[in-house]
PDB file of C-alpha atoms and ligand atoms in Angstrom:
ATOM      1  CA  UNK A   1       1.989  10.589  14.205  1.00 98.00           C
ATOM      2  CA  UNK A   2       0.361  13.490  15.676  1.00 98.00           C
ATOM      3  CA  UNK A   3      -3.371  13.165  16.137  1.00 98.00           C
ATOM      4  CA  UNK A   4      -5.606  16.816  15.054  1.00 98.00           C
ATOM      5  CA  UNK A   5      -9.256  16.815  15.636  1.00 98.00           C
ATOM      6  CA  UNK A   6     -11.350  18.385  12.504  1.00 97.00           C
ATOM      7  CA  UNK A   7     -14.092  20.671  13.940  1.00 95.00           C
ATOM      8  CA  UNK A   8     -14.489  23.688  15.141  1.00 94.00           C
ATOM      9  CA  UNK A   9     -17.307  22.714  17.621  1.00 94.00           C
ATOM     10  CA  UNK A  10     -15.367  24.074  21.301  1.00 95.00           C
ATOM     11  CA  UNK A  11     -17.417  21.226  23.415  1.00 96.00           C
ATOM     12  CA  UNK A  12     -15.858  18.621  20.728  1.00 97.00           C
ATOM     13  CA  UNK A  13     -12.028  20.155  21.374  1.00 97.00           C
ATOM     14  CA  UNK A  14     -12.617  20.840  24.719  1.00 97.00           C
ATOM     15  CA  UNK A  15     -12.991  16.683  25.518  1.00 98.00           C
ATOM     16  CA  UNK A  16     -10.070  15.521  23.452  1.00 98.00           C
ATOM     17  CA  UNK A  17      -8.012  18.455  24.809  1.00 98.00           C
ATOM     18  CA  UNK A  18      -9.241  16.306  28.655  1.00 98.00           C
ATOM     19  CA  UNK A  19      -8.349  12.812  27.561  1.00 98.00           C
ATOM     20  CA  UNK A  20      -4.916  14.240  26.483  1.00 98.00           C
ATOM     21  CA  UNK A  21      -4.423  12.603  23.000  1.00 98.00           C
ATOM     22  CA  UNK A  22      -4.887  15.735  20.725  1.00 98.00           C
ATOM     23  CA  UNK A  23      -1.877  17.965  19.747  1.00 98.00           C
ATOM     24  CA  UNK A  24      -4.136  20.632  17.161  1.00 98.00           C
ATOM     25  CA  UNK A  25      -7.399  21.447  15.189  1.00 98.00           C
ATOM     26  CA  UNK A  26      -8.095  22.001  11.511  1.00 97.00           C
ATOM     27  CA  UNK A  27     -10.888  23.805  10.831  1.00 92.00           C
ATOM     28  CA  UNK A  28     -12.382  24.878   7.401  1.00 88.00           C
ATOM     29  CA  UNK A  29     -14.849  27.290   6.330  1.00 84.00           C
ATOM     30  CA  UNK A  30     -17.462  24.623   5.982  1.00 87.00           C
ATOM     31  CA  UNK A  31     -16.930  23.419   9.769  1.00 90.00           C
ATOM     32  CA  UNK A  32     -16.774  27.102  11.290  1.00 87.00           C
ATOM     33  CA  UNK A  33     -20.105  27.213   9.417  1.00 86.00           C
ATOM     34  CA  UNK A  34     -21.366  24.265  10.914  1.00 86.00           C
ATOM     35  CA  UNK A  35     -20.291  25.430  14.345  1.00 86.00           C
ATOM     36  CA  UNK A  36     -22.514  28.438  13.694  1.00 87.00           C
ATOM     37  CA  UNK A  37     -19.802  30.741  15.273  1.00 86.00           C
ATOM     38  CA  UNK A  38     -18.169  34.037  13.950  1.00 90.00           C
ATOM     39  CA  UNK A  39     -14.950  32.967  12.862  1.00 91.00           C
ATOM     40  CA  UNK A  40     -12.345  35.055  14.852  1.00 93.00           C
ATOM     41  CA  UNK A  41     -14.264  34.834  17.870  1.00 93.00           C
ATOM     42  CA  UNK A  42     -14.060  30.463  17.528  1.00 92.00           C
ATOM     43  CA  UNK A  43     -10.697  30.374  16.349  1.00 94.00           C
ATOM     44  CA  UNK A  44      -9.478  32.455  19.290  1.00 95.00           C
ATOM     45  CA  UNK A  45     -11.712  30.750  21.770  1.00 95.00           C
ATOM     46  CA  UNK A  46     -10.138  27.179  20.503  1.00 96.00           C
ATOM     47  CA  UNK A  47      -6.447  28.930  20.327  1.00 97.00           C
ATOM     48  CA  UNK A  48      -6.918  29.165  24.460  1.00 97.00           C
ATOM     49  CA  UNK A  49      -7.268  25.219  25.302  1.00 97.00           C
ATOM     50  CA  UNK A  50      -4.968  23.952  22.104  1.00 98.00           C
ATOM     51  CA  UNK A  51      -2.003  25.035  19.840  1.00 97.00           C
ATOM     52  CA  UNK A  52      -1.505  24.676  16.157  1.00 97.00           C
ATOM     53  CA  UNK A  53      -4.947  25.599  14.798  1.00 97.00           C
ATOM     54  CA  UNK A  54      -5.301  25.632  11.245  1.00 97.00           C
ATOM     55  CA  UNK A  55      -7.367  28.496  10.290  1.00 96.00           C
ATOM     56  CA  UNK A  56      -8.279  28.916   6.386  1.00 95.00           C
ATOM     57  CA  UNK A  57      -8.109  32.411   4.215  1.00 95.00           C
ATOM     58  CA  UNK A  58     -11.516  32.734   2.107  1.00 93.00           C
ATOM     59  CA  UNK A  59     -10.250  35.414   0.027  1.00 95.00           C
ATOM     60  CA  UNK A  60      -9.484  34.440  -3.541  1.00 94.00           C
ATOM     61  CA  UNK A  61      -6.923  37.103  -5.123  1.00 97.00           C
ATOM     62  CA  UNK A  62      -3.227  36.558  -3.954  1.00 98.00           C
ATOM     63  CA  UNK A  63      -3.151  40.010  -2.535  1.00 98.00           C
ATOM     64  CA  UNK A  64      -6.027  39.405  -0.149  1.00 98.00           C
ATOM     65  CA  UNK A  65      -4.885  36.342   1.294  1.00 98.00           C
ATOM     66  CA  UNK A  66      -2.037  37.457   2.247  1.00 98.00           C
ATOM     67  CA  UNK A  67      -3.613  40.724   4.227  1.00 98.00           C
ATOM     68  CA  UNK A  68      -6.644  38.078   5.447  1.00 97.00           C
ATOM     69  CA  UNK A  69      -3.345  35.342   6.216  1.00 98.00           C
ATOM     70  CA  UNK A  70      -1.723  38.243   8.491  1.00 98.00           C
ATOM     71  CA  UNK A  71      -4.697  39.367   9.905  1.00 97.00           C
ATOM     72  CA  UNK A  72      -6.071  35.571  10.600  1.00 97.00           C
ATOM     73  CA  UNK A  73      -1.864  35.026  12.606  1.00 98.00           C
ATOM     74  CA  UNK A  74      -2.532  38.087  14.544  1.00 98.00           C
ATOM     75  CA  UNK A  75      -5.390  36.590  16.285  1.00 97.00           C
ATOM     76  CA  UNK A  76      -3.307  34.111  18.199  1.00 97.00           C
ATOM     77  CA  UNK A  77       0.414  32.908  18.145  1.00 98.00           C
ATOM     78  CA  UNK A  78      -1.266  28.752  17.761  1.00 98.00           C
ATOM     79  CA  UNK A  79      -2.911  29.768  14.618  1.00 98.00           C
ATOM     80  CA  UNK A  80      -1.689  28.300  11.334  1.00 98.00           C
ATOM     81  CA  UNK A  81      -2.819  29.860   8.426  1.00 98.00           C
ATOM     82  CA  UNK A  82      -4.244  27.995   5.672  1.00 98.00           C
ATOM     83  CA  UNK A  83      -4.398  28.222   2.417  1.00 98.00           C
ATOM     84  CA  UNK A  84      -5.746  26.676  -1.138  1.00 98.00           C
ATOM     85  CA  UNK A  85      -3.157  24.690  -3.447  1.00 98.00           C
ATOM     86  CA  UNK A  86      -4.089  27.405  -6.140  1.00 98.00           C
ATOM     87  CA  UNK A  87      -1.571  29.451  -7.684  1.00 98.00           C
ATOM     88  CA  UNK A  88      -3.344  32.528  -5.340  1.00 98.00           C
ATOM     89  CA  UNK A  89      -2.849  30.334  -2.928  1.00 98.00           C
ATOM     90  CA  UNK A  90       0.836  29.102  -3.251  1.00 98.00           C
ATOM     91  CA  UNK A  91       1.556  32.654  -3.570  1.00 98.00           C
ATOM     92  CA  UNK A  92       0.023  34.051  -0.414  1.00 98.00           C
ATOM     93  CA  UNK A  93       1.649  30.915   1.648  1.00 98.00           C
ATOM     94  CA  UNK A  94       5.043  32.607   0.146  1.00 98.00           C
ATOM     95  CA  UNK A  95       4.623  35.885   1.464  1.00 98.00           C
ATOM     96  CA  UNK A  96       3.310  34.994   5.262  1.00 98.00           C
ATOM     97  CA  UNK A  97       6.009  31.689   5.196  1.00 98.00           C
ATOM     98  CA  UNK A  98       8.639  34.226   4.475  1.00 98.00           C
ATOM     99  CA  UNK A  99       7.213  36.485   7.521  1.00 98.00           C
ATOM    100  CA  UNK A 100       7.511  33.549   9.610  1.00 98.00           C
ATOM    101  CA  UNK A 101       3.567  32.442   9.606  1.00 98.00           C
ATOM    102  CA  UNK A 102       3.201  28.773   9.653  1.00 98.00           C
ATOM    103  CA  UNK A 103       0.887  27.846   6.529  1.00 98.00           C
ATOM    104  CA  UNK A 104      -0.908  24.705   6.015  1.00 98.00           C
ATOM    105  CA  UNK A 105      -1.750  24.081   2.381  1.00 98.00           C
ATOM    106  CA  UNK A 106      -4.868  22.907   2.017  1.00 98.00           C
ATOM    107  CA  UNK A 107      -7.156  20.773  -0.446  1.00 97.00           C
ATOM    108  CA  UNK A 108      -3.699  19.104  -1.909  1.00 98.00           C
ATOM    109  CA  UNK A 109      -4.481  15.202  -4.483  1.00 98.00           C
ATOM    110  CA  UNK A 110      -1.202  14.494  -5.767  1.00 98.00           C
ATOM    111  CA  UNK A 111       2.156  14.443  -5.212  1.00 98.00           C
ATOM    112  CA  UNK A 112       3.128  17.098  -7.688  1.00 98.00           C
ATOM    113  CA  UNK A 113       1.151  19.212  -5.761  1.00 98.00           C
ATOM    114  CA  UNK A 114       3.025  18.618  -2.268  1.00 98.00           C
ATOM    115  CA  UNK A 115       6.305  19.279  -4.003  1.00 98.00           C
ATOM    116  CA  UNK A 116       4.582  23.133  -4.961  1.00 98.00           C
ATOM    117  CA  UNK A 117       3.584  23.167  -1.322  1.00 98.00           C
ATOM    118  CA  UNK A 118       6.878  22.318   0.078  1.00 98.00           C
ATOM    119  CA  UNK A 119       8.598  25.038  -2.689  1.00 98.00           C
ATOM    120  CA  UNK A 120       7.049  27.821  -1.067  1.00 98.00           C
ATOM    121  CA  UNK A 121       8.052  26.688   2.714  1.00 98.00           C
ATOM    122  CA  UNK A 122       4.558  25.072   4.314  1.00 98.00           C
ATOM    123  CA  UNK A 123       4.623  24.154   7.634  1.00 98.00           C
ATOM    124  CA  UNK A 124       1.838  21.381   6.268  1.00 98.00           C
ATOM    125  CA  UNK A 125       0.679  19.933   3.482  1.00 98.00           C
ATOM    126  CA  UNK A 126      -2.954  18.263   3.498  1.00 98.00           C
ATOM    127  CA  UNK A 127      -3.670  15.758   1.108  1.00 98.00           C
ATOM    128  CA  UNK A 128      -7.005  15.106   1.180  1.00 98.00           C
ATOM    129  CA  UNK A 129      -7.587  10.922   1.472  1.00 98.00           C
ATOM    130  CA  UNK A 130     -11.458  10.285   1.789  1.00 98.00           C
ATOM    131  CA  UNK A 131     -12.479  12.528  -1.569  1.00 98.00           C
ATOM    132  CA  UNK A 132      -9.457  10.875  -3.524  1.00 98.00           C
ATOM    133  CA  UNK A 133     -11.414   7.634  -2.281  1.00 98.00           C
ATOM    134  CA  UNK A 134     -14.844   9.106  -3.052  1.00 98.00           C
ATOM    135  CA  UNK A 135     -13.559   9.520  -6.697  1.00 98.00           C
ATOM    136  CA  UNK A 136     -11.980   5.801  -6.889  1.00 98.00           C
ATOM    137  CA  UNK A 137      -8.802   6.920  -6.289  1.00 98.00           C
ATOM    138  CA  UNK A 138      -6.485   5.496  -3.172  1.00 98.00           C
ATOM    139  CA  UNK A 139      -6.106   8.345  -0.818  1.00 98.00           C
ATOM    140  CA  UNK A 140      -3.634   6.641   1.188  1.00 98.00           C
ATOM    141  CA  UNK A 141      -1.253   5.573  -1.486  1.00 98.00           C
ATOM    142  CA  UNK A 142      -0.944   9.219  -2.231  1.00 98.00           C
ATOM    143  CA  UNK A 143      -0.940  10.391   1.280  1.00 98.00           C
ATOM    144  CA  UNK A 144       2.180   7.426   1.156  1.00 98.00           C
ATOM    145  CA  UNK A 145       3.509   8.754  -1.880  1.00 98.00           C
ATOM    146  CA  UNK A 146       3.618  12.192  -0.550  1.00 98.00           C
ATOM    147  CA  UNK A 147       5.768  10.699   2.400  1.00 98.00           C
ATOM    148  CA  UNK A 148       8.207   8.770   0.582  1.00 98.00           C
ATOM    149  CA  UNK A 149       9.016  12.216  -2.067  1.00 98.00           C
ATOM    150  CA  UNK A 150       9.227  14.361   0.720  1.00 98.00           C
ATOM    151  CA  UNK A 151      11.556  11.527   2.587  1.00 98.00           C
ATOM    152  CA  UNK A 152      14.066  11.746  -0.756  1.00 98.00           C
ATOM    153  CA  UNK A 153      13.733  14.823  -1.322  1.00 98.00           C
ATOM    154  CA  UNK A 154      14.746  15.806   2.622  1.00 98.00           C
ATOM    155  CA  UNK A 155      11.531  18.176   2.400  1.00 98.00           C
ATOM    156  CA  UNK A 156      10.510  19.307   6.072  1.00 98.00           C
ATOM    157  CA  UNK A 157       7.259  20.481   5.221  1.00 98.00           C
ATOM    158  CA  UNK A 158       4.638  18.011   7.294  1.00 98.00           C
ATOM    159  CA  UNK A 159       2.258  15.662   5.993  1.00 98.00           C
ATOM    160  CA  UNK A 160      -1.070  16.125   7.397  1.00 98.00           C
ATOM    161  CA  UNK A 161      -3.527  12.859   6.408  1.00 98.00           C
ATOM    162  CA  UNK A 162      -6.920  15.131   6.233  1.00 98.00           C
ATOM    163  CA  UNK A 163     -10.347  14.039   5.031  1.00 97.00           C
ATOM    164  CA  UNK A 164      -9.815  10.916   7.372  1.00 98.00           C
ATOM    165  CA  UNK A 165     -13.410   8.933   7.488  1.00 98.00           C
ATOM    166  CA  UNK A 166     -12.839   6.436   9.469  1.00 98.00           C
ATOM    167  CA  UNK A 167     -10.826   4.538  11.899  1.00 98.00           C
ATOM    168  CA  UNK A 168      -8.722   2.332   9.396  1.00 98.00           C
ATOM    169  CA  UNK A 169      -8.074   5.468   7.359  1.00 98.00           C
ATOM    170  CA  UNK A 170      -5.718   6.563  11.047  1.00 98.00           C
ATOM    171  CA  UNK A 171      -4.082   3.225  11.115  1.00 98.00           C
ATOM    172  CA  UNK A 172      -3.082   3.331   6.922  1.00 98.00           C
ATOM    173  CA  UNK A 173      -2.116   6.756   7.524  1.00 98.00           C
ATOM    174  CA  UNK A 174       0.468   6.105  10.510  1.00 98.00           C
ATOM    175  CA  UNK A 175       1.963   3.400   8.535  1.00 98.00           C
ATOM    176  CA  UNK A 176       1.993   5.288   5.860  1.00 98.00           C
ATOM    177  CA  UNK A 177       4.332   7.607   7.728  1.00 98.00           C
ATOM    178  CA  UNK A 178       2.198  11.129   7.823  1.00 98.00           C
ATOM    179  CA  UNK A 179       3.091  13.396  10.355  1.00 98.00           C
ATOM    180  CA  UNK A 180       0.113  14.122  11.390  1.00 98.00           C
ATOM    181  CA  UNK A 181      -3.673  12.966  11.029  1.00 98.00           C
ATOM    182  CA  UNK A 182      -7.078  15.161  11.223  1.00 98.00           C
ATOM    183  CA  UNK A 183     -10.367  13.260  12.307  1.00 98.00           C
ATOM    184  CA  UNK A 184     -13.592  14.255  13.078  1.00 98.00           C
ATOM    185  CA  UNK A 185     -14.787  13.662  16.950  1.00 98.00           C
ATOM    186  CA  UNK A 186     -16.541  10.588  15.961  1.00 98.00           C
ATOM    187  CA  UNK A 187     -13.548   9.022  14.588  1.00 98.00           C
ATOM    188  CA  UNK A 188     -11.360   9.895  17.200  1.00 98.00           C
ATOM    189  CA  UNK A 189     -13.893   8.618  19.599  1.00 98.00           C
ATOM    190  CA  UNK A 190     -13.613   4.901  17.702  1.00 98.00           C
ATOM    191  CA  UNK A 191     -10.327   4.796  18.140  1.00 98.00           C
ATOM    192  CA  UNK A 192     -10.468   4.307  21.865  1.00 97.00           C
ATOM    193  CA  UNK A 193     -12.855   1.142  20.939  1.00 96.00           C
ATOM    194  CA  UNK A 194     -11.975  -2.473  21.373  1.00 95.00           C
ATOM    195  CA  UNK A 195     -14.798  -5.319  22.096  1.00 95.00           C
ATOM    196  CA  UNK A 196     -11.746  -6.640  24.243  1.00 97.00           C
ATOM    197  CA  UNK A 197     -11.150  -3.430  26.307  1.00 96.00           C
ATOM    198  CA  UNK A 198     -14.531  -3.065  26.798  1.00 95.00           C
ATOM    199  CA  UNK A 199     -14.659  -6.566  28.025  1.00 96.00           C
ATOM    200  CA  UNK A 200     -11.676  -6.693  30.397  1.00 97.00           C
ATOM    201  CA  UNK A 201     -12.544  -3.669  32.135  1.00 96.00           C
ATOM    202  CA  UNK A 202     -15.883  -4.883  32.841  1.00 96.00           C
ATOM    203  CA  UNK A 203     -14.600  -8.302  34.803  1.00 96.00           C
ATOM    204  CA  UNK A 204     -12.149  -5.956  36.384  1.00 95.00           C
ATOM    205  CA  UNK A 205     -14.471  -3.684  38.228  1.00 96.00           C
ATOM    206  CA  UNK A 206     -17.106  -6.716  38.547  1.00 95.00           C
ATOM    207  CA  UNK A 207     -13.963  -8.681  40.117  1.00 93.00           C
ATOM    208  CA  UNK A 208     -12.850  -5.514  42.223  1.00 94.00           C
ATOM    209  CA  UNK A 209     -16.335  -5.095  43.606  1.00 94.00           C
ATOM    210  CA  UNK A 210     -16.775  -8.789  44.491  1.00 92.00           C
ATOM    211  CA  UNK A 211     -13.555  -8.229  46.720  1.00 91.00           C
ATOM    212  CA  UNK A 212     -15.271  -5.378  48.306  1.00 90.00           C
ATOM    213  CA  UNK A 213     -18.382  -7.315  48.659  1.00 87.00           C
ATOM    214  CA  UNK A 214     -16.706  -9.929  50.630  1.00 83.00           C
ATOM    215  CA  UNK A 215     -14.867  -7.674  53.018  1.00 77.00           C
ATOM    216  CA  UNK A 216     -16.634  -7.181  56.632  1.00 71.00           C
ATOM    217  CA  UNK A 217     -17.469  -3.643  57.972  1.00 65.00           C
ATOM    218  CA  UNK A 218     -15.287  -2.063  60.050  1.00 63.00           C
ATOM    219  CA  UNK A 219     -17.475  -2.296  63.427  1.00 59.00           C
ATOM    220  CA  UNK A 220     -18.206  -6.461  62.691  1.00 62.00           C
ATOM    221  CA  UNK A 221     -14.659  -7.078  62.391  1.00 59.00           C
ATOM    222  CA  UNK A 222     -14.313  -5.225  65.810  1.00 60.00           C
ATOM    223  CA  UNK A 223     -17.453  -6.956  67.494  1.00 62.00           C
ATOM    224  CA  UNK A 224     -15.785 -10.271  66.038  1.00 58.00           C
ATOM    225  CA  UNK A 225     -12.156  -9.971  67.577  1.00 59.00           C
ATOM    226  CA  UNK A 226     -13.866  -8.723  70.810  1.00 59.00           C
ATOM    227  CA  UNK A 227     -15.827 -12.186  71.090  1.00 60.00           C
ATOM    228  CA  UNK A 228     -12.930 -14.436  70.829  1.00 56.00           C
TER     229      UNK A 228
HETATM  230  O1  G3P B 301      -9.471  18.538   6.833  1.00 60.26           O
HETATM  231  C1  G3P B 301     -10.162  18.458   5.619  1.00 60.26           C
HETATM  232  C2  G3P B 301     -11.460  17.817   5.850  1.00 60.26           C
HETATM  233  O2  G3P B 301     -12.259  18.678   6.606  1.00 60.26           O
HETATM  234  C3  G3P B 301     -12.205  17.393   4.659  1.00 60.26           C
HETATM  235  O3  G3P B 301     -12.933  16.302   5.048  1.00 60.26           O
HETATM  236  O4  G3P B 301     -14.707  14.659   4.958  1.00 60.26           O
HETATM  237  O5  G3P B 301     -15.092  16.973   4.058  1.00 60.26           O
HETATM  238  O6  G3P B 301     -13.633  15.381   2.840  1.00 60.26           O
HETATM  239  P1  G3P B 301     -14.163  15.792   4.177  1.00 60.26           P
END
């Protein structure tokens, strides 16, 4: 399972992009928002350290996503478009799939919704898993759900856990079998965490500098062997 980061703040990206473990970015209107950047100018910015960056159309009529979905590709050849599982939406993602654009359908609950997804030839699907649990619904049975139809059905389209809220929510969603998982930067950063890591490397430096400790400097080792 592939692991995205969800943000569009560049200092965020820019770490996970050092410690190696990131393979993409989902952004939303919400988080460019919260970024507090212009839009094109983030996306491409992000495009430049990271591919497959999932970039959402805010237009509303079919015929306006696809111009904003065209227009949103030609900013950078790692940008997936995105957009909503509405009917708009589905019918947008036909157009740009079938011009080659890579679309991510977004904001996807069920698995009748994934198989519309997967009919018009997404790259991704997103089922959202936290706000299925916020509503007392499992999020990961249907992000597992999604899996196993797409499995029998020999659907290619990927299955992108999104709305991830915490670290358990990555672990259920790799054994679940997504393809790929979306976190924010806190998550991500809990993943690296284990009281026993922590631990271990802590009596391995202590150990290390104990050795160093104990080792005489160069010129008394000299004065030493010159004595005997
Ligand atoms: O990738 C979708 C994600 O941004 C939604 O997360 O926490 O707002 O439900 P959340």
């Amino acid at each position: 399972m592939k692991l995205y980061l969800d943000t569009a703040v560049y200092e965020e990206i820019e770490q996970a992009v050092g410690w190696g473990v990131i393979d993409g970015v989902t952004t939303n209107p919400t988080l460019i928002a919260k970024a507090g950047h212009d839009h094109e100018e983030q996306v491409k910015r992000i495009c430049q350290i990271i591919g497959n960056v999932s970039a959402e159309c805010v237009s509303e009529k079919k015929d306006d996503m696809v111009v904003e979905g065209r227009r949103l590709a030609s900013w950078h050849k790692n940008v997936i478009v995105k957009v909503p599982l509405t009917p708009d939406g589905l019918g947008a993602g036909k157009v740009l799939a079938s011009e080659g654009i890579r679309i991510n359908v977004t904001l996807c609950f069920s698995v009748n919704q994934a198989l519309l997804a997967a009919a018009i030839g997404a790259y991704i699907v997103s089922p959202f898993a936290g706000r299925l649990d916020d509503i007392n619904e499992d999020g990961m049975r249907v992000v597992a759900d999604i899996v196993s139809a797409y499995r029998q059905q020999e659907i290619k389209t990927k299955v992108l856990a999104a709305s991830i809220r915490n670290p358990m929510h990555v672990t259920q969603a790799a054994l679940a079998g997504a393809d790929i998982a979306t976190m924010p930067f806190a998550v991500l950063k809990q993943l690296f965490e284990h009281p026993l890591t922590a631990a271990g490397q802590k009596r391995f430096l202590e150990d290390y500098r104990k050795t160093q400790e104990a080792k005489p400097v160069q010129g008394q080792a000299r004065e030493a062997t010159a004595k005997r």
